[in-house]
XYZ file of C-alpha atoms in Angstrom:
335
model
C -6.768 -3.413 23.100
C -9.506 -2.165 20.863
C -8.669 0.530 18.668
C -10.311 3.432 18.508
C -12.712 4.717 15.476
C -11.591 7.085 13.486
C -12.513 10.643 14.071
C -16.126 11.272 13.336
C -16.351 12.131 9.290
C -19.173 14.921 10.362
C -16.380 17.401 10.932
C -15.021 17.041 7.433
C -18.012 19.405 6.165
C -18.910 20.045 2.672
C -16.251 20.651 -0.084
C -17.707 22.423 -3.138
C -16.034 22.341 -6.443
C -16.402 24.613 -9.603
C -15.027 24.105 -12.838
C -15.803 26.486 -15.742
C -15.824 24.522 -18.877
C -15.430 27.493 -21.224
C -14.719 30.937 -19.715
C -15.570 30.891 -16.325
C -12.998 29.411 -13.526
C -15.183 29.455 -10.386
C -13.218 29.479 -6.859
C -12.974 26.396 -5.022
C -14.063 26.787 -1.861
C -12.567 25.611 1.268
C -13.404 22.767 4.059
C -17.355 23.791 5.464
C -17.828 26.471 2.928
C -20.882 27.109 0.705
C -19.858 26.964 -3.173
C -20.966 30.461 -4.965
C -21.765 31.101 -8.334
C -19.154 33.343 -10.551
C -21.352 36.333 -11.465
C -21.658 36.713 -15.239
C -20.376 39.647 -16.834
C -23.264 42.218 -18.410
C -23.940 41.871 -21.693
C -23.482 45.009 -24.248
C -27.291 45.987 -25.740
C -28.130 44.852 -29.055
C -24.977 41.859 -29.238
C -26.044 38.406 -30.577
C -25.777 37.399 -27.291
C -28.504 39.716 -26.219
C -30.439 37.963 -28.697
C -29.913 34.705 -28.447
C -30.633 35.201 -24.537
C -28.019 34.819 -21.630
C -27.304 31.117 -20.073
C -30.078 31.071 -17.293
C -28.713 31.536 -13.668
C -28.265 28.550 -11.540
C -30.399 27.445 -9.239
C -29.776 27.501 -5.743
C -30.940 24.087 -4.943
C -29.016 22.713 -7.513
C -25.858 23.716 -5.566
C -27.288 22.513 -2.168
C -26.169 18.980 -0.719
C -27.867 15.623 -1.566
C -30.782 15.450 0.192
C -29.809 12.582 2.543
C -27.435 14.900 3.780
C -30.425 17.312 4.598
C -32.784 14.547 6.637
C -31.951 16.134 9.556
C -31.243 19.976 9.101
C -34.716 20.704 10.850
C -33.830 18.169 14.154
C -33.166 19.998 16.887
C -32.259 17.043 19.049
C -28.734 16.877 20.573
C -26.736 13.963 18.435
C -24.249 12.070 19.850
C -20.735 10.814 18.422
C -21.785 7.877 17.444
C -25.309 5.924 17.980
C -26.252 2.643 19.458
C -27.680 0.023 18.039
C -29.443 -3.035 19.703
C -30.552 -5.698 17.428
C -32.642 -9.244 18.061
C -29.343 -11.282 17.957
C -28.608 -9.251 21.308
C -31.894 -10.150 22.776
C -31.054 -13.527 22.578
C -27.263 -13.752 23.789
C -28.296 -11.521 26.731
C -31.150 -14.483 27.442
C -28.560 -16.525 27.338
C -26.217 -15.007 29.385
C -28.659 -14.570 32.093
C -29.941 -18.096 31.574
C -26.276 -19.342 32.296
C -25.766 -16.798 35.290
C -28.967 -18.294 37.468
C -27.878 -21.571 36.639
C -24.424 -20.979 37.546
C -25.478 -19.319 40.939
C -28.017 -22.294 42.238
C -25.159 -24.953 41.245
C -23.154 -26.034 43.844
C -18.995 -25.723 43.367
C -17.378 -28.522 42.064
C -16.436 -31.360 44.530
C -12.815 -30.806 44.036
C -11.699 -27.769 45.489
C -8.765 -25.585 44.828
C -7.318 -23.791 48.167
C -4.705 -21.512 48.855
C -2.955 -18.703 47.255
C -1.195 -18.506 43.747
C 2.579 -16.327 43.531
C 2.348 -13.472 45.601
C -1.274 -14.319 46.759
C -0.376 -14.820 50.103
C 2.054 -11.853 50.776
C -0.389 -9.736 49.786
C -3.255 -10.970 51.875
C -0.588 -10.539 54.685
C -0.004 -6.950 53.755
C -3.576 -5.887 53.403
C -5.917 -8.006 55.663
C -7.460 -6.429 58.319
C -6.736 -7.151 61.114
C -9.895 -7.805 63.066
C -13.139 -9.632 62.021
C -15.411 -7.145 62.302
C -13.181 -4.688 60.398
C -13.958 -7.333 57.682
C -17.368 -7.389 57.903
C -17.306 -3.617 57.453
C -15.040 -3.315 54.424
C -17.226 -5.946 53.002
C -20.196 -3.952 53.154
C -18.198 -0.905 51.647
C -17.144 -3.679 48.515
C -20.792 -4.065 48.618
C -21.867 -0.337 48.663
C -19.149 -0.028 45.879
C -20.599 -2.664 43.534
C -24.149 -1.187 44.011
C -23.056 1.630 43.038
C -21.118 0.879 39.736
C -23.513 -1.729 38.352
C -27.104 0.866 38.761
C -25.052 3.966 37.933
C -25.076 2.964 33.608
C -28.892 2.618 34.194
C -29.824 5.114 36.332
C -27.231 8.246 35.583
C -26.349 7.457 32.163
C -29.300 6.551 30.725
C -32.065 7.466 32.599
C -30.763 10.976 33.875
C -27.841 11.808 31.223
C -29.323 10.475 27.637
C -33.068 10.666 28.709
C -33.489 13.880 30.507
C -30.442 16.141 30.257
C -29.803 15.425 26.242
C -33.496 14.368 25.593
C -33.356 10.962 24.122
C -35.007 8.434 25.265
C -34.193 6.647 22.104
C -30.670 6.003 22.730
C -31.419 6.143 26.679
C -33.333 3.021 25.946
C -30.575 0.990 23.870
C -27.703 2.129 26.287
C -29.728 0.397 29.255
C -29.883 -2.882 27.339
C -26.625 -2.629 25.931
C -25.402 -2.422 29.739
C -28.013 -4.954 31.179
C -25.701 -7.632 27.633
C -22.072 -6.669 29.357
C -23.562 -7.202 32.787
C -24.793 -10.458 31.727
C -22.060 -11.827 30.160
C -19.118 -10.984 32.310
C -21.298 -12.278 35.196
C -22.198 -15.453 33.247
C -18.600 -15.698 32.729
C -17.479 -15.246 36.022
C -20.715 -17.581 37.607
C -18.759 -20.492 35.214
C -15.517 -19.935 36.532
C -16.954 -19.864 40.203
C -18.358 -23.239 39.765
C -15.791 -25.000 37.951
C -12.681 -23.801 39.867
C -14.521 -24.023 43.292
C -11.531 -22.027 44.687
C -11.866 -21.304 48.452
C -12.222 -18.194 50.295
C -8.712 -16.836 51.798
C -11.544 -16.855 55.001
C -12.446 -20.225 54.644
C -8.844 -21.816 56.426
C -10.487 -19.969 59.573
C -14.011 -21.891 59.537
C -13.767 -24.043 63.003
C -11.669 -21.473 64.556
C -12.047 -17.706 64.529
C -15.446 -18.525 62.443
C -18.035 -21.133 63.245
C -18.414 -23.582 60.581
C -22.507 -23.093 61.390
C -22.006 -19.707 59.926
C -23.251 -18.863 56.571
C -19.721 -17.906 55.200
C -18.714 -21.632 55.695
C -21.447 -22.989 53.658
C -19.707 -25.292 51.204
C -22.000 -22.738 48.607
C -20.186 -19.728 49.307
C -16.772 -20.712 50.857
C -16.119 -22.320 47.409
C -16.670 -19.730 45.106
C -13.472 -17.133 45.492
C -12.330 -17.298 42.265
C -12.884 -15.497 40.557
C -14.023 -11.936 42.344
C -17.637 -11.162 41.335
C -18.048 -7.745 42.739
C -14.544 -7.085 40.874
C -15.883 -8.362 37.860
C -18.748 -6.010 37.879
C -17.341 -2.934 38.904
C -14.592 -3.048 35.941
C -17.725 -4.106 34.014
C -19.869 -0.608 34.857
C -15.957 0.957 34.686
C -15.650 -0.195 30.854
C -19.316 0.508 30.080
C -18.591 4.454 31.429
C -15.565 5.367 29.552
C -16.861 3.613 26.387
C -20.281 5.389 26.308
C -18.875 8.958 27.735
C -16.159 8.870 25.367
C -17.568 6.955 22.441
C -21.146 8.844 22.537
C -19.783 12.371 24.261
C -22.817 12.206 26.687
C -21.150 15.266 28.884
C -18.347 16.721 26.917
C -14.820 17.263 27.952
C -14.189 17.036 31.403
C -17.773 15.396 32.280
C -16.724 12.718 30.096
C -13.411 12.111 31.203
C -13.910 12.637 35.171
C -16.979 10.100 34.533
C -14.678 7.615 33.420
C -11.950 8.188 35.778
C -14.175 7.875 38.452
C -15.846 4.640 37.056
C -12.287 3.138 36.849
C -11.056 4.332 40.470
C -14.619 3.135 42.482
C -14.249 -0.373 40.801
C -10.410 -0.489 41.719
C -11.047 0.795 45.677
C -14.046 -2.553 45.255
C -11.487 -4.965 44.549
C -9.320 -3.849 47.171
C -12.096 -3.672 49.871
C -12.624 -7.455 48.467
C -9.252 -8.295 49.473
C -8.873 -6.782 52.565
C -12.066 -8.062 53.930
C -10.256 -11.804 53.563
C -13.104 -12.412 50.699
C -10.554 -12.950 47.578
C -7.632 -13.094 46.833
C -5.453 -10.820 44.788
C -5.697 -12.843 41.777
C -9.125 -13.410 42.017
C -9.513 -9.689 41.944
C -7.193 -9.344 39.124
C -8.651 -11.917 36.989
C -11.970 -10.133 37.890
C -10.882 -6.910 36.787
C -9.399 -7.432 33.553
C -12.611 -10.153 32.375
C -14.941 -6.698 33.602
C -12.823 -4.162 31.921
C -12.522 -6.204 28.342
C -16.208 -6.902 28.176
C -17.488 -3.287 29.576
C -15.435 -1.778 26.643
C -15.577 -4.522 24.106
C -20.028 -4.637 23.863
C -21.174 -1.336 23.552
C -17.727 -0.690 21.059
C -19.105 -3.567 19.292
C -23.001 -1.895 19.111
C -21.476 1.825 17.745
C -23.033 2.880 14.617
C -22.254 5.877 12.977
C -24.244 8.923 13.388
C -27.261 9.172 10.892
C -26.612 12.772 10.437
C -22.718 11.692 8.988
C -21.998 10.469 5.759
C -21.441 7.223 4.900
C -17.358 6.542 5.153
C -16.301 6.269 1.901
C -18.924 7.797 -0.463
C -18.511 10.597 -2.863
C -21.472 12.163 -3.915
C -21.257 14.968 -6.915
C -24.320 16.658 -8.953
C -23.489 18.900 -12.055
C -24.753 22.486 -12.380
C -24.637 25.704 -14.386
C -22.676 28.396 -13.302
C -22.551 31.515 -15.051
C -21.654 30.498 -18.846
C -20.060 26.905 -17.616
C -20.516 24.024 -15.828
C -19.691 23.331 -12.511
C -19.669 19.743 -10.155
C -20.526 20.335 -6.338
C -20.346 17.492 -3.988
C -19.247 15.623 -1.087
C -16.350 14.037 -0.323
């Protein structure tokens, strides 16, 4: 389980200190306030102080923040939680990964195939199979409308719509896309491997000869082979993971956009896998397997790409700057 980061340091605000070194005991203000000067008190005509001249006031940009902390005081631009950063190293894994995923899919399964059902495989494609072939071929295409529709929607909503249009930047709309398009690629290049080295066959496939014609495409040695374990599991827990960990990480919405987004995410990928099952495609445990390999590498990359705001300060750094106030000194900074 990956933990999550600690509470965004942006809401811990300025803290301004005063301390009068001589007479003056300036008031320490509280969390977000500004730090004022203690007015001096007026000086009696014709006193040596009057002669000598009265400390000179402070200036008001020597009480203002660092300057780094000021960089963006004139953007507009909405900010999210946390930014995203996509570097060169992730170029080349996501080459990789893709690399590995083409090969994987024009490589036949391995010679020695694994059939039948693991533990409670079998009771459960009992329970849930439907019970006629073409009611298979139609929740098939509904496993397929399902994984269409989680795998484009962290492109096309999230990115293009949400980040790009709605919150107006295309900066981050851009690295979200290819921080998707690196999970994509590597829980599919993971689950392309396992396809071709378990060559697992289709709960279907014990029905090629019989109620399906071994001429048919879905008994081609390519396909009937390849059930373990569920692709269009894999990549609906996938999008599911990549949802929840940009709403929630970035705040694209806000509370409930962010939450329902993720809840929904979750709930299309999990009706997928069932579909998967029921249409005789996969097994329960290659759904499983499917869903928890999509789930741990939709969260785990973009959690992994998070960098913190540039309008925070750095965790960890104090920053302090020494000015007069009144007839002392006083130390504002950031902590």
């Amino acid at each position: 389980m990956v933990e999550p980061r600690a509470k965004s340091t942006s809401r811990a605000g300025w803290v301004a200190l005063a301390v009068a070194c001589a007479l003056v005991l300036t008031e320490t203000s509280a969390r977000g306030q500004t730090l004022l000067p203690e007015p001096s008190p007026a000086t009696p005509a014709g006193s040596s102080e009057a002669s000598t001249g009265a400390p000179p006031a402070p200036s008001v940009a020597a009480l203002q923040p660092p300057a780094r902390a000021l960089d963006h005081a004139d953007d507009t631009r909405w900010h999210p939680k946390r930014e995203l950063h996509f570097g060169t190293a992730d170029f080349v894994v996501t080459g990789i990964a893709t690399g590995v995923v083409f090969g994987a899919a024009v490589t036949s399964p391995h010679s020695r195939h694994w059939r039948g059902g693991i533990g409670f495989d079998e009771d459960v494609r009992d329970a849930l199979r439907a019970g006629s072939l073409r009611g298979r071929y139609w929740l098939r295409d509904l496993s397929d409308v399902g994984v269409s529709l989680a795998s484009t929607w962290p492109f096309l909503v999230d990115a293009l719509v949400t980040a790009w249009w709605h919150r107006g930047r295309a900066d981050l709309a851009r690295e979200m896309a290819l921080v998707s398009a690196e999970a994509f690629a590597l829980a599919a290049a993971i689950q392309g491997v396992a396809n071709v080295a378990a060559s697992r066959e289709r709960p279907f496939g014990r029905l090629c000869g019989t109620e399906i014609p071994n001429e048919s495409v879905d008994c081609d040695p390519g396909v009937r082979y390849r059930s373990f374990f569920s692709g269009h599991a894999t990549l609906a827990f996938t999008s599911a993971g990549l949802l929840c960990a940009n709403h929630l990480g970035l705040g694209l919405l806000g509370s409930p956009g962010d939450i329902l987004t993720c809840t929904g995410g979750f709930t299309v990928a999990a009706m997928t896998g069932l579909f998967r099952v029921m249409s005789d495609m996969h097994y329960a445990s290659d759904a499983g397997i499917g869903a928890l390999v999509g789930t741990t590498v939709g969260l785990a990359v973009p959690l992994l790409h998070f960098r913190r705001s540039s309008t925070e300060p750095s965790a960890g750094t104090i920053e302090w700057r020494l000015a007069p106030v009144g007839r002392g000194i006083g130390i504002a900074g950031t902590f």
